mmCIF file of C-alpha atoms in Angstrom:
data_model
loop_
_atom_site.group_PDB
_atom_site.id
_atom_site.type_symbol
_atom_site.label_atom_id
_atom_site.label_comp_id
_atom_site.label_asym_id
_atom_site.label_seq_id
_atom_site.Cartn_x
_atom_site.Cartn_y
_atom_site.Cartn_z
ATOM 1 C CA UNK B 30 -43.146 -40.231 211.635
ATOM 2 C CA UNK B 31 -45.090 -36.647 212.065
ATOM 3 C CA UNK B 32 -42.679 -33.839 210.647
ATOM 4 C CA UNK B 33 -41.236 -32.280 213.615
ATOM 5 C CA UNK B 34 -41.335 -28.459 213.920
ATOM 6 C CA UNK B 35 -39.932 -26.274 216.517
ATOM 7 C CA UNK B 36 -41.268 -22.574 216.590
ATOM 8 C CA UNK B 37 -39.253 -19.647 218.838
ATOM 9 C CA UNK B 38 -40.337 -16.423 220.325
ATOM 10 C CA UNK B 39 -37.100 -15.965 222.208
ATOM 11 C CA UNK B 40 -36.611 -13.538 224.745
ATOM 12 C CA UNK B 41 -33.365 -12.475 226.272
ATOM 13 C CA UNK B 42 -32.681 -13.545 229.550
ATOM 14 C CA UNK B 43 -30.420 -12.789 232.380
ATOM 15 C CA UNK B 44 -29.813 -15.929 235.228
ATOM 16 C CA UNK B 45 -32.504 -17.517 233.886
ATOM 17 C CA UNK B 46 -34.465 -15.640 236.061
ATOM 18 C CA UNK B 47 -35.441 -12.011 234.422
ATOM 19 C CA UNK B 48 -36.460 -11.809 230.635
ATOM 20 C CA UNK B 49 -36.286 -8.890 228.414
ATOM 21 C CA UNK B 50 -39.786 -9.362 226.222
ATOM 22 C CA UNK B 51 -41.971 -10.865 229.121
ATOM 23 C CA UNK B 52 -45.118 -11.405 226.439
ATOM 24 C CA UNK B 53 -46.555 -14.823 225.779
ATOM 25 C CA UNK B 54 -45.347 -16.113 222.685
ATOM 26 C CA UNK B 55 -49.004 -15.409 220.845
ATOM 27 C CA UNK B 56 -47.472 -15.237 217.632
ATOM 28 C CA UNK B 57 -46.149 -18.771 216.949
ATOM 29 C CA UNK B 58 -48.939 -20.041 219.429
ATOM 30 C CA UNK B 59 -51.284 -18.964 216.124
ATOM 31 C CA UNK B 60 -48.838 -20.454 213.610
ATOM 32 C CA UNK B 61 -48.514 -23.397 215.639
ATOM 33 C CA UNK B 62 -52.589 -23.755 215.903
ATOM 34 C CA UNK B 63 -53.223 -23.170 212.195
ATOM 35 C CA UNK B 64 -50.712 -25.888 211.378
ATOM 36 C CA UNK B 65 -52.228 -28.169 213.412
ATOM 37 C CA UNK B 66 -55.983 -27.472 212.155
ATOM 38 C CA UNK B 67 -54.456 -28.419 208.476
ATOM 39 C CA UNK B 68 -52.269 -30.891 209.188
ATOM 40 C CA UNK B 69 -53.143 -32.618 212.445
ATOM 41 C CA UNK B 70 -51.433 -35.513 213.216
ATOM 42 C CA UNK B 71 -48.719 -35.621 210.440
ATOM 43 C CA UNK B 72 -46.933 -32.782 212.229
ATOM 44 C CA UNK B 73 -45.453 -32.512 215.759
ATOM 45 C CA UNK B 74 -44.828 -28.552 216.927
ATOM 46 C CA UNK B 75 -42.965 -27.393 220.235
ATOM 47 C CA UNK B 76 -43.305 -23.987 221.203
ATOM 48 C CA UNK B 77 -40.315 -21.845 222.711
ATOM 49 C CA UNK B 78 -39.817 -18.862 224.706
ATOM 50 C CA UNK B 79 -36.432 -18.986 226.548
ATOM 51 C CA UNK B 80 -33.676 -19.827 224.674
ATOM 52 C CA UNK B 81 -32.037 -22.379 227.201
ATOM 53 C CA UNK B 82 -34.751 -24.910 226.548
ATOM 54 C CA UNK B 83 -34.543 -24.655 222.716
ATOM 55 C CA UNK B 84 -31.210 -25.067 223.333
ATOM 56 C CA UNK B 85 -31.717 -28.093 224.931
ATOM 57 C CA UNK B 86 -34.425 -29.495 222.419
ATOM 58 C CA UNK B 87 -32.214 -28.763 219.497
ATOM 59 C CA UNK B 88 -28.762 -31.104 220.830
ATOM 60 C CA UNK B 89 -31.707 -33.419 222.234
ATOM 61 C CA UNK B 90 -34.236 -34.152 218.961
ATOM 62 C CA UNK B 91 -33.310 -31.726 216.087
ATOM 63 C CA UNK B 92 -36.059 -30.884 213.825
ATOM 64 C CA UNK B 93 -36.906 -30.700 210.329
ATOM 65 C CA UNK B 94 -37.714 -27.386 210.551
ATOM 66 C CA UNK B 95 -37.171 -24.308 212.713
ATOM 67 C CA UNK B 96 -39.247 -21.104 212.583
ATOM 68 C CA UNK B 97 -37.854 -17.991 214.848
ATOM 69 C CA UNK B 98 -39.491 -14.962 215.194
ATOM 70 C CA UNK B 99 -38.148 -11.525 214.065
ATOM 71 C CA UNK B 100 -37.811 -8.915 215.775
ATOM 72 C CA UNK B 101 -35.731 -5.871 216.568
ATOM 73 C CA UNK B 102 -35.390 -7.120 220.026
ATOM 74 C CA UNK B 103 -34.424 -10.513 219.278
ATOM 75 C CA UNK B 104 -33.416 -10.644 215.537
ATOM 76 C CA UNK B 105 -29.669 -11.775 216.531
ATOM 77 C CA UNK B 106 -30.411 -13.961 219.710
ATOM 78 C CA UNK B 107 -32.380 -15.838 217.051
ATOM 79 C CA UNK B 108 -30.101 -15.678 214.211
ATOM 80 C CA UNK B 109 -27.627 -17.379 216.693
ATOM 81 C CA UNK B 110 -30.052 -20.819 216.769
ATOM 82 C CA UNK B 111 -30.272 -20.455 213.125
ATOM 83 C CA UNK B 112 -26.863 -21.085 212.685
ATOM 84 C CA UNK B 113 -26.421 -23.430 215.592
ATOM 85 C CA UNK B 114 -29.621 -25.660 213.898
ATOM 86 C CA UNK B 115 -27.125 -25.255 210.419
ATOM 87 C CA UNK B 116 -23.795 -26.320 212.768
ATOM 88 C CA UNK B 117 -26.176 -29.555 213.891
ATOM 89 C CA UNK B 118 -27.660 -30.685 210.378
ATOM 90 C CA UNK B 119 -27.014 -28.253 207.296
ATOM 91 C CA UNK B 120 -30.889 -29.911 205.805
ATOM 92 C CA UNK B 121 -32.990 -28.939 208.528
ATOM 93 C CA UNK B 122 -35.088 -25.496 206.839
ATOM 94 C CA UNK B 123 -35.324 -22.292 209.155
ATOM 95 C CA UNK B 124 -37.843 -20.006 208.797
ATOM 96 C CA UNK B 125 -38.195 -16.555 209.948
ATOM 97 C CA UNK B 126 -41.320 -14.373 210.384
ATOM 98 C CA UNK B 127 -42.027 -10.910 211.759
ATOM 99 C CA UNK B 128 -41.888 -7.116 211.404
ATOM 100 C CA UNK B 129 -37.888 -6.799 211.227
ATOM 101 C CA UNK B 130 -37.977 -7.223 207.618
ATOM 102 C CA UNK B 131 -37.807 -4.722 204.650
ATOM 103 C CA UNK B 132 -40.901 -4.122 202.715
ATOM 104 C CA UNK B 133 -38.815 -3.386 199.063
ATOM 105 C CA UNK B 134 -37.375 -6.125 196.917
ATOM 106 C CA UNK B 135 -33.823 -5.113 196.484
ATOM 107 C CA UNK B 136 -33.609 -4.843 200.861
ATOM 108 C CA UNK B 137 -34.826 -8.057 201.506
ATOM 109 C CA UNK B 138 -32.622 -9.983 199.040
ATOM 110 C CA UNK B 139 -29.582 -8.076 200.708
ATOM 111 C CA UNK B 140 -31.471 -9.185 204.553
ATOM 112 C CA UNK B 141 -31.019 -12.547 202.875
ATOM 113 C CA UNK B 142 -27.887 -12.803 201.457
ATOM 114 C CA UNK B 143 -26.469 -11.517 204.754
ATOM 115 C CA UNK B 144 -28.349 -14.587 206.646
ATOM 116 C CA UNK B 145 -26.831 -17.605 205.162
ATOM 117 C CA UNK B 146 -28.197 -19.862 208.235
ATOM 118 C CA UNK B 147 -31.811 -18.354 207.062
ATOM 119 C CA UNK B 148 -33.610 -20.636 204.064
ATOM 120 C CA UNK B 149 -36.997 -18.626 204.381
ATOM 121 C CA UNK B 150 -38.538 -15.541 205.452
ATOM 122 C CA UNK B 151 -42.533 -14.945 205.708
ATOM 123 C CA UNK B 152 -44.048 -11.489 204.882
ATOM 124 C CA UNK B 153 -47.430 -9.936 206.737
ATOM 125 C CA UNK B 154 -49.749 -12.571 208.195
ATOM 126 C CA UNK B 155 -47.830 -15.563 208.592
ATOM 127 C CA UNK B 156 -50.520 -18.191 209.569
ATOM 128 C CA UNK B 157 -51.149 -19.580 206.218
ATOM 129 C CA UNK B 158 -47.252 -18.483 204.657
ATOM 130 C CA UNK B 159 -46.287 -21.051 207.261
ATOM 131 C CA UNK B 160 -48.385 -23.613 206.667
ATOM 132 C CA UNK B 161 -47.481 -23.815 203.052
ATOM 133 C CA UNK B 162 -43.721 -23.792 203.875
ATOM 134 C CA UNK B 163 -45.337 -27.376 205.942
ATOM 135 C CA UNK B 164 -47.205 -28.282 202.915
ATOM 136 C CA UNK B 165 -44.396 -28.163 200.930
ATOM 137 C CA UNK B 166 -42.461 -30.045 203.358
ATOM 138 C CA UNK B 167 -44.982 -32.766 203.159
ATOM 139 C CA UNK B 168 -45.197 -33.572 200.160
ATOM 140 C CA UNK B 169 -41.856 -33.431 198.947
ATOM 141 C CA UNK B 170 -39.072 -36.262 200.383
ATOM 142 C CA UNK B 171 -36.082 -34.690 199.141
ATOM 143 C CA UNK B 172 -35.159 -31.543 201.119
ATOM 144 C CA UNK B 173 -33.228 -29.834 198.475
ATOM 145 C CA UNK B 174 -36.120 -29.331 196.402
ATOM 146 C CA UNK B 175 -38.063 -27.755 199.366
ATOM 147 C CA UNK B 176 -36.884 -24.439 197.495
ATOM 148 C CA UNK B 177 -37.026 -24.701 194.097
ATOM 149 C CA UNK B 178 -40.890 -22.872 193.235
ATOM 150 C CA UNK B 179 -41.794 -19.837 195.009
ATOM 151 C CA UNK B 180 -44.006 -20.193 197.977
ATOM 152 C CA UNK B 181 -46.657 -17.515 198.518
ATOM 153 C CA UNK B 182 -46.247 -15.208 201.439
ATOM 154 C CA UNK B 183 -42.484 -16.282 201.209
ATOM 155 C CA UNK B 184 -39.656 -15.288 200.192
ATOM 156 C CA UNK B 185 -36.214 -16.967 199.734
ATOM 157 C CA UNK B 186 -32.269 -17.270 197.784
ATOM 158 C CA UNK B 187 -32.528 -20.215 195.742
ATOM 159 C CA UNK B 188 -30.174 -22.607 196.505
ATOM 160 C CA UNK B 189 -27.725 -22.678 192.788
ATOM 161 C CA UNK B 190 -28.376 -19.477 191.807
ATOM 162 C CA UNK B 191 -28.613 -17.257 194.718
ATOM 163 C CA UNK B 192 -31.251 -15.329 193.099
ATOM 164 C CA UNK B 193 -34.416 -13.803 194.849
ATOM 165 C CA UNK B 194 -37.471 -16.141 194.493
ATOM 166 C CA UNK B 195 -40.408 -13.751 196.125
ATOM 167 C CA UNK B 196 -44.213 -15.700 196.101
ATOM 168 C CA UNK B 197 -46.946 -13.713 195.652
ATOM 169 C CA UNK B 198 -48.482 -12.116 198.478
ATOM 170 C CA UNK B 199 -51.097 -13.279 200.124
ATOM 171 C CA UNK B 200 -54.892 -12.311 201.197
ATOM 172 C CA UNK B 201 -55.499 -11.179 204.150
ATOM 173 C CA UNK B 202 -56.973 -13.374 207.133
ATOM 174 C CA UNK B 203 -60.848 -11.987 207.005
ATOM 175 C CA UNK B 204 -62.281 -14.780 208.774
ATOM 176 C CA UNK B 205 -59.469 -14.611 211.683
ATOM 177 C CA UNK B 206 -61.693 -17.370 213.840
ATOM 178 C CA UNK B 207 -59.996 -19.863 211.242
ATOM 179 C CA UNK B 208 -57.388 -19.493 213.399
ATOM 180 C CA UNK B 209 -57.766 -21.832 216.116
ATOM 181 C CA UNK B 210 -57.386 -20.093 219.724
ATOM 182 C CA UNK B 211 -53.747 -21.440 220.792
ATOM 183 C CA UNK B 212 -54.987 -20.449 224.690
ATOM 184 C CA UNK B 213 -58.033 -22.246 224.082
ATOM 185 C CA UNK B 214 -56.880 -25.217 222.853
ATOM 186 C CA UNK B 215 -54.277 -25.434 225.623
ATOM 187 C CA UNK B 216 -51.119 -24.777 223.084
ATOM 188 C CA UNK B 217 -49.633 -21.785 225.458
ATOM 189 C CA UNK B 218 -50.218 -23.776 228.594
ATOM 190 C CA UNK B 219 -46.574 -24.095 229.131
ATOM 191 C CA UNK B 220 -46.188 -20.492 229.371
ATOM 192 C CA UNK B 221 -48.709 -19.679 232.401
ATOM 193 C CA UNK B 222 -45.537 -19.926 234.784
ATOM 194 C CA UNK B 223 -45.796 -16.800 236.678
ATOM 195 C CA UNK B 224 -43.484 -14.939 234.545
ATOM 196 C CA UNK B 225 -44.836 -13.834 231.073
ATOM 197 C CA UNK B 226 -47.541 -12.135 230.820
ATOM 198 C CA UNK B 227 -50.538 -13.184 228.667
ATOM 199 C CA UNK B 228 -50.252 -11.298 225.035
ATOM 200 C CA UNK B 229 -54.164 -11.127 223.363
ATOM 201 C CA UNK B 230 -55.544 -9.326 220.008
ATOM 202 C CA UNK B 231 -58.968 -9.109 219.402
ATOM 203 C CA UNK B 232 -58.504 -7.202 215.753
ATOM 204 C CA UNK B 233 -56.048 -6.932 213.435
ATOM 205 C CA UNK B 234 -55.153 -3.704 210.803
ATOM 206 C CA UNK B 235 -54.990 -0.269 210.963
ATOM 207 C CA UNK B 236 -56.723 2.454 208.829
ATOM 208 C CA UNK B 237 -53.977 4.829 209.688
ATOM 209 C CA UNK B 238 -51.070 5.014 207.091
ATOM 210 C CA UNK B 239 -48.228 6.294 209.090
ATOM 211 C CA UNK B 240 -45.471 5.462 207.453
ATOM 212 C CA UNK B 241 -43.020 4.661 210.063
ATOM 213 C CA UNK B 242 -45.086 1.641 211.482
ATOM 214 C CA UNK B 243 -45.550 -1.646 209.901
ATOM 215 C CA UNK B 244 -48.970 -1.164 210.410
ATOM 216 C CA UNK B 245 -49.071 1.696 208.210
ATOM 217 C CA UNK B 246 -48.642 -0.360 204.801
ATOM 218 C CA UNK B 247 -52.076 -0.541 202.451
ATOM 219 C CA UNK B 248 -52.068 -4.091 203.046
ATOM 220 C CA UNK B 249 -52.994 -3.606 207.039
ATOM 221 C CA UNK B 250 -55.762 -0.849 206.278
ATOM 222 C CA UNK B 251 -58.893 -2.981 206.922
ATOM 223 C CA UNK B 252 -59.199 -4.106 210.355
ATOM 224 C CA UNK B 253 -60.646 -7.381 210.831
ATOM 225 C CA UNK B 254 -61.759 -8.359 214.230
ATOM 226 C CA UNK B 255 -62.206 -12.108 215.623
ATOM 227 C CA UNK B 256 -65.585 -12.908 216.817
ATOM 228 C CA UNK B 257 -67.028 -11.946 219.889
ATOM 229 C CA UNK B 258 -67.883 -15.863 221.032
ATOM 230 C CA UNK B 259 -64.036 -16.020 219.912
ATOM 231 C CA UNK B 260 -62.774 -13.409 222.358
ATOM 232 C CA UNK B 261 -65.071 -14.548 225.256
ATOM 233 C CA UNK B 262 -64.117 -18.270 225.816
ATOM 234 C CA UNK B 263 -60.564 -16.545 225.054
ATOM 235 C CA UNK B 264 -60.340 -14.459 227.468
ATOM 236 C CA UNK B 265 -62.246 -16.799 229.810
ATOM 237 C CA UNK B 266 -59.895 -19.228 229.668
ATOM 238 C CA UNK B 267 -56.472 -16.916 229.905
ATOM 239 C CA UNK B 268 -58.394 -15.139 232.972
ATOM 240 C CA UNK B 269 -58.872 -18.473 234.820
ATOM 241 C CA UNK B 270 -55.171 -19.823 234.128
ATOM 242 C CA UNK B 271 -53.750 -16.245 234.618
ATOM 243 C CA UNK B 272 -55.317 -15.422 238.277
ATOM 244 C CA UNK B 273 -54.300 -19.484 239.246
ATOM 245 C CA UNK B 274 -50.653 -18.454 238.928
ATOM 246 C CA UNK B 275 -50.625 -14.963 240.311
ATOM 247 C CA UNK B 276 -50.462 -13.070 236.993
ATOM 248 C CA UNK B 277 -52.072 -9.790 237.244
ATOM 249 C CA UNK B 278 -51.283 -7.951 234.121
ATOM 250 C CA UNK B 279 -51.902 -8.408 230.104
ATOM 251 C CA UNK B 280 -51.088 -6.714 226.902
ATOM 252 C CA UNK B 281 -53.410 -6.033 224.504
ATOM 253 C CA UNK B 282 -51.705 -5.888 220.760
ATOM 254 C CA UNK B 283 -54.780 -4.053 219.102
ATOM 255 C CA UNK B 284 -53.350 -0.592 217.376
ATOM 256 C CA UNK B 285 -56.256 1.505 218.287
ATOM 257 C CA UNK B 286 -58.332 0.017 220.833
ATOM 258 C CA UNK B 287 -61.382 2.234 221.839
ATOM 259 C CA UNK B 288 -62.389 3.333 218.135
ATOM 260 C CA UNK B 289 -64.106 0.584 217.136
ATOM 261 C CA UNK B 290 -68.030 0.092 218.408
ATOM 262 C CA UNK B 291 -66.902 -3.757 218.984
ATOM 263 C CA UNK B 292 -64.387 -2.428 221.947
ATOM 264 C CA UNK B 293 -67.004 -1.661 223.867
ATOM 265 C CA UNK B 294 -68.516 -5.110 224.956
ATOM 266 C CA UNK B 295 -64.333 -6.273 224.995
ATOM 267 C CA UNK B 296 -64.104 -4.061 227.850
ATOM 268 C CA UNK B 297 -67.213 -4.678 229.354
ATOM 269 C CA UNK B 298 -65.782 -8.080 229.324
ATOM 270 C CA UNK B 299 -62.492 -7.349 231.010
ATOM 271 C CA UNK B 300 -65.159 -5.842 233.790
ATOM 272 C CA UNK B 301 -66.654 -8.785 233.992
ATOM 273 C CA UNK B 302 -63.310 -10.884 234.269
ATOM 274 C CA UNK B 303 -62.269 -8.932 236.482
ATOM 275 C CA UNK B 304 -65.707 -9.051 239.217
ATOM 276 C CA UNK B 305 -64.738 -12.758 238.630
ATOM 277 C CA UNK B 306 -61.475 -13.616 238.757
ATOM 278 C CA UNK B 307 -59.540 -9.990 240.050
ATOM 279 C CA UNK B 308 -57.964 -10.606 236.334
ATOM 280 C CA UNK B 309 -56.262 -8.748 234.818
ATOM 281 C CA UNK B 310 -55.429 -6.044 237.636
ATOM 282 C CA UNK B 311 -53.165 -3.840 234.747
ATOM 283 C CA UNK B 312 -53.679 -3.481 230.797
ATOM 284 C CA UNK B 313 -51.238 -2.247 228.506
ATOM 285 C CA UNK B 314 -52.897 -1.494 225.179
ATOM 286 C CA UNK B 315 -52.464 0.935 222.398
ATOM 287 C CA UNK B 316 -56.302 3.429 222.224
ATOM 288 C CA UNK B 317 -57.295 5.135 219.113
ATOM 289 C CA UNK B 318 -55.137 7.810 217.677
ATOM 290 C CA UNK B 319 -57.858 10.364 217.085
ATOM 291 C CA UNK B 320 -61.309 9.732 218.814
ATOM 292 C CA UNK B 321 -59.823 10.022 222.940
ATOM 293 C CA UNK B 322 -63.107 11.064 223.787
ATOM 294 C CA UNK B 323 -64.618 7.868 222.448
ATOM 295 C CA UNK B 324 -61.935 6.270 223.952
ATOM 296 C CA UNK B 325 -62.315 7.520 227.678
ATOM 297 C CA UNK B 326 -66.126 6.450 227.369
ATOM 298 C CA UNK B 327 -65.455 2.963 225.964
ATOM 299 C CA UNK B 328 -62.828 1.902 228.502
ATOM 300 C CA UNK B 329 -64.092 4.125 231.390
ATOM 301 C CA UNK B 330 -65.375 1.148 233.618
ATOM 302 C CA UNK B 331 -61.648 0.372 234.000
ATOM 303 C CA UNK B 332 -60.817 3.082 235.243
ATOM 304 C CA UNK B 333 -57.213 2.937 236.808
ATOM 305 C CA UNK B 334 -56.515 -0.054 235.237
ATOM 306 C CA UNK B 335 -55.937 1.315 231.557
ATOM 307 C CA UNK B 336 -53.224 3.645 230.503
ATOM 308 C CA UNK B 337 -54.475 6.148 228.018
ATOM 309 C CA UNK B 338 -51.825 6.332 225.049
ATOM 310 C CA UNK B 339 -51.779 10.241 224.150
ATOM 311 C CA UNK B 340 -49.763 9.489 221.417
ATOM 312 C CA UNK B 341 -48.614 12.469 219.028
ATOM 313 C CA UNK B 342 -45.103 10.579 217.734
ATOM 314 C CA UNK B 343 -44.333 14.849 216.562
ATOM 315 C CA UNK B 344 -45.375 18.263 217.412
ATOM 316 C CA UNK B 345 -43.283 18.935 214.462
ATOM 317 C CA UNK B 346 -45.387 19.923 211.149
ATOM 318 C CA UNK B 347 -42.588 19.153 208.804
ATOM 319 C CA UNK B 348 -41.885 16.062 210.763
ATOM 320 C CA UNK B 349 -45.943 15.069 210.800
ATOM 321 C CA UNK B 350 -45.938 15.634 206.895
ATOM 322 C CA UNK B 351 -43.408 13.310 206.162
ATOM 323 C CA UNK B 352 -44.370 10.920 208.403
ATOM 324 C CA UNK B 353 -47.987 11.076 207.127
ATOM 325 C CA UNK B 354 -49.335 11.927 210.413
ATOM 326 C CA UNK B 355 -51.875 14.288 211.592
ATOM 327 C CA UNK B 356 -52.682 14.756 215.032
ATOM 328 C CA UNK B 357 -55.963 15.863 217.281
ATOM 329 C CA UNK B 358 -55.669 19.819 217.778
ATOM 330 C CA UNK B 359 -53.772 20.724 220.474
ATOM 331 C CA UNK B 360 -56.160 22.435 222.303
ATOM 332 C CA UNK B 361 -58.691 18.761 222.365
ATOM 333 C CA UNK B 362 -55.599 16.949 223.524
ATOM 334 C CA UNK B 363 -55.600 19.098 226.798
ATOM 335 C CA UNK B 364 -59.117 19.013 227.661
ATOM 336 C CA UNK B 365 -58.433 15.447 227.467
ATOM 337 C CA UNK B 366 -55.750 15.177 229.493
ATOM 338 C CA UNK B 367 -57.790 17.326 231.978
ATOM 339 C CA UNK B 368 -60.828 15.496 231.975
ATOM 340 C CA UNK B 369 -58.903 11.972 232.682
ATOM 341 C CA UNK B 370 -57.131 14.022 235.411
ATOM 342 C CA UNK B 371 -60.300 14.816 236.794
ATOM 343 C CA UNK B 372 -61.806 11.045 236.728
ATOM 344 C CA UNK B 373 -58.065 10.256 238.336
ATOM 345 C CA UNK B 374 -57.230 7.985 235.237
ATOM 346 C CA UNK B 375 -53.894 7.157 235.004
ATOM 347 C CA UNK B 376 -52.373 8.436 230.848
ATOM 348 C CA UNK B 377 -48.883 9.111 229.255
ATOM 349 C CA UNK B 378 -47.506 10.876 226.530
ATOM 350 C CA UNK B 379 -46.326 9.180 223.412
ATOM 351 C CA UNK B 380 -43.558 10.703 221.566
ATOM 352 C CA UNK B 381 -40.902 9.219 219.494
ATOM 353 C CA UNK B 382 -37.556 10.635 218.462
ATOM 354 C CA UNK B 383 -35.819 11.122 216.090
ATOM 355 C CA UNK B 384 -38.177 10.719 213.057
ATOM 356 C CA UNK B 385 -37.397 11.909 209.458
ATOM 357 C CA UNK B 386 -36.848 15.835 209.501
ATOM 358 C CA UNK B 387 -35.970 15.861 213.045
ATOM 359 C CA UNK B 388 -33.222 17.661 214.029
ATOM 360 C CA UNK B 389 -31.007 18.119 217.352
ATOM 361 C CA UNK B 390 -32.318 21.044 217.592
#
């Protein structure tokens, strides 16, 4: 029998009707797909977004192993299906993943320790960090030994001792097209149902180091970008499901889109998607930090459809410093603001409060 594997995005909903994160679940759609290109048919994944169907699945057909995302947003709601996987068999291994996680040693044995539903927890890029935890899996029968050597990328309290056992980290994804397309190969085609709203990323890193975002950390610095053939059937695809069902908007997860020469033919492209299929009709995306004018130019064919981020997080110098910041002279950042007043583009101002050596007043 394949191992079974269920992996959760959850979201928070109210009367199963409204959710509180309405982003596809692109995250474990890419863990998912990168599983499967290793492992093929000796695994079996289900993707979740709402918790009343992994509910469901888990009194159903439990599985051998449950990865949850985390979150700030939904660190507890998935927490609770740790501990209600634990409640239905105590061997089956939980994983979690994301950006809710301390980056020191001595933090993340406490985060631990205070999860004892939790067996595992991924740091940074958690395609291949996952797919080792499967490996693992694989090729050892007895469960209890799952956790016994340190897994790169991972990071877990071994079961006797209850001491830290951190693997070393791992490389970063350069060649991100190893990374099957979960939208292209039909992975997230449960989620087209009129409700979420398609999550993409055409690059991945951030030369900025400010040091409240996870982003910020030396290991993000290089950005990598998938392929241009990549983004293209992509996109293709997402625009063709996305206008089927009524779904007019997206959310783009690059951190400074606009500053890289490559954005340029990814918005031509979301031009040409939308001459084709009126898709998408709104963008939500996060545009370079520090070249605005660049940015207007790049995205300027779509026009009302972008947001411009003005973000400053501080006007604060003290604050800026220790928040290793700088921002664009304050002086550019209104001729900018006029100029996409003039062209009638739509911006907003990006502030965020408190940050270290803010005070009340």
């Amino acid at each position: 029998m394949p191992l079974r594997i269920y992996l959760a995005d959850l979201t928070h909903t109210h009367t199963g009707i409204r959710v509180a994160t309405e982003a596809f679940p692109l995250n474990i759609g890419l863990v998912a797909s990168y599983a499967l290109k290793r492992f093929g048919r000796e695994i079996e994944v289900r993707l979740f977004k709402y918790p009343e169907a992994l509910e469901q699945a888990l009194l159903q057909t439990p599985p051998e192993i449950l990865g949850c995302s985390n979150y700030t947003w939904n660190s507890r709601l998935s927490e609770h299906f740790l501990r209600m996987a634990k409640a239905l068999d105590p061997k089956i291994l939980t994983v979690f993943g994301g950006t809710n996680y301390p980056f020191d040693l001595q933090n993340q044995e406490r985060f631990l320790a205070s999860r004892p539903a939790l067996d595992v927890h991924t740091f940074y890029e958690s395609e291949i960090a996952f797919s080792l935890v499967v490996e693992r899996a694989l090729s050892i029968s007895e469960r209890s030994r799952w956790l016994e050597a340190p897994l790169p990328g991972c990071q877990f309290l071994h079961h006797e001792t209850k001491a830290l056992v951190s693997g070393s980290p791992l490389e970063r994804i350069r060649d991100l097209d190893s990374i099957p397309s979960p939208y292209a190969t039909g992975l997230l085609d449960p989620f087209f149902d009129g409700q979420l709203t398609p999550l993409l990323e055409t690059t991945r890193g951030c030369p900025f180091t400010c040091n409240f975002c996870n982003a910020g950390a030396s290991y993000f610095t290089k950005v990598n970008r998938f392929s241009d053939p990549y983004i293209r059937e992509e996109w293709a695809y997402v625009a063709r499901r996305a206008s089927a069902v009524g779904i007019g908007h997206m959310t783009l997860t690059d951190n400074n889109f606009g500053m890289l020469p490559q954005d340029t033919s990814t918005a031509e492209l979301m031009g040409e998607l939308q001459e084709r299929h009126g898709w998408p009709r709104s963008v939500t995306a996060w545009t370079g930090k520090n070249s605005k004018r660049r940015v207007i130019d790049v995205t300027r064919r779509l026009g009302d459809t972008l947001v411009i981020s003005m973000a400053v997080q501080s006007m604060d110098g003290r604050v800026l410093k220790q928040i290793a910041r700088s921002n664009i002279r304050l002086e550019d950042y209104r001729a900018i603001a006029e100029e996409l007043n003039r062209q009638g583009r739509p911006q907003m101002a990006e502030m965020i409060a408190p940050l270290p050596g803010d005070t009340w007043e």
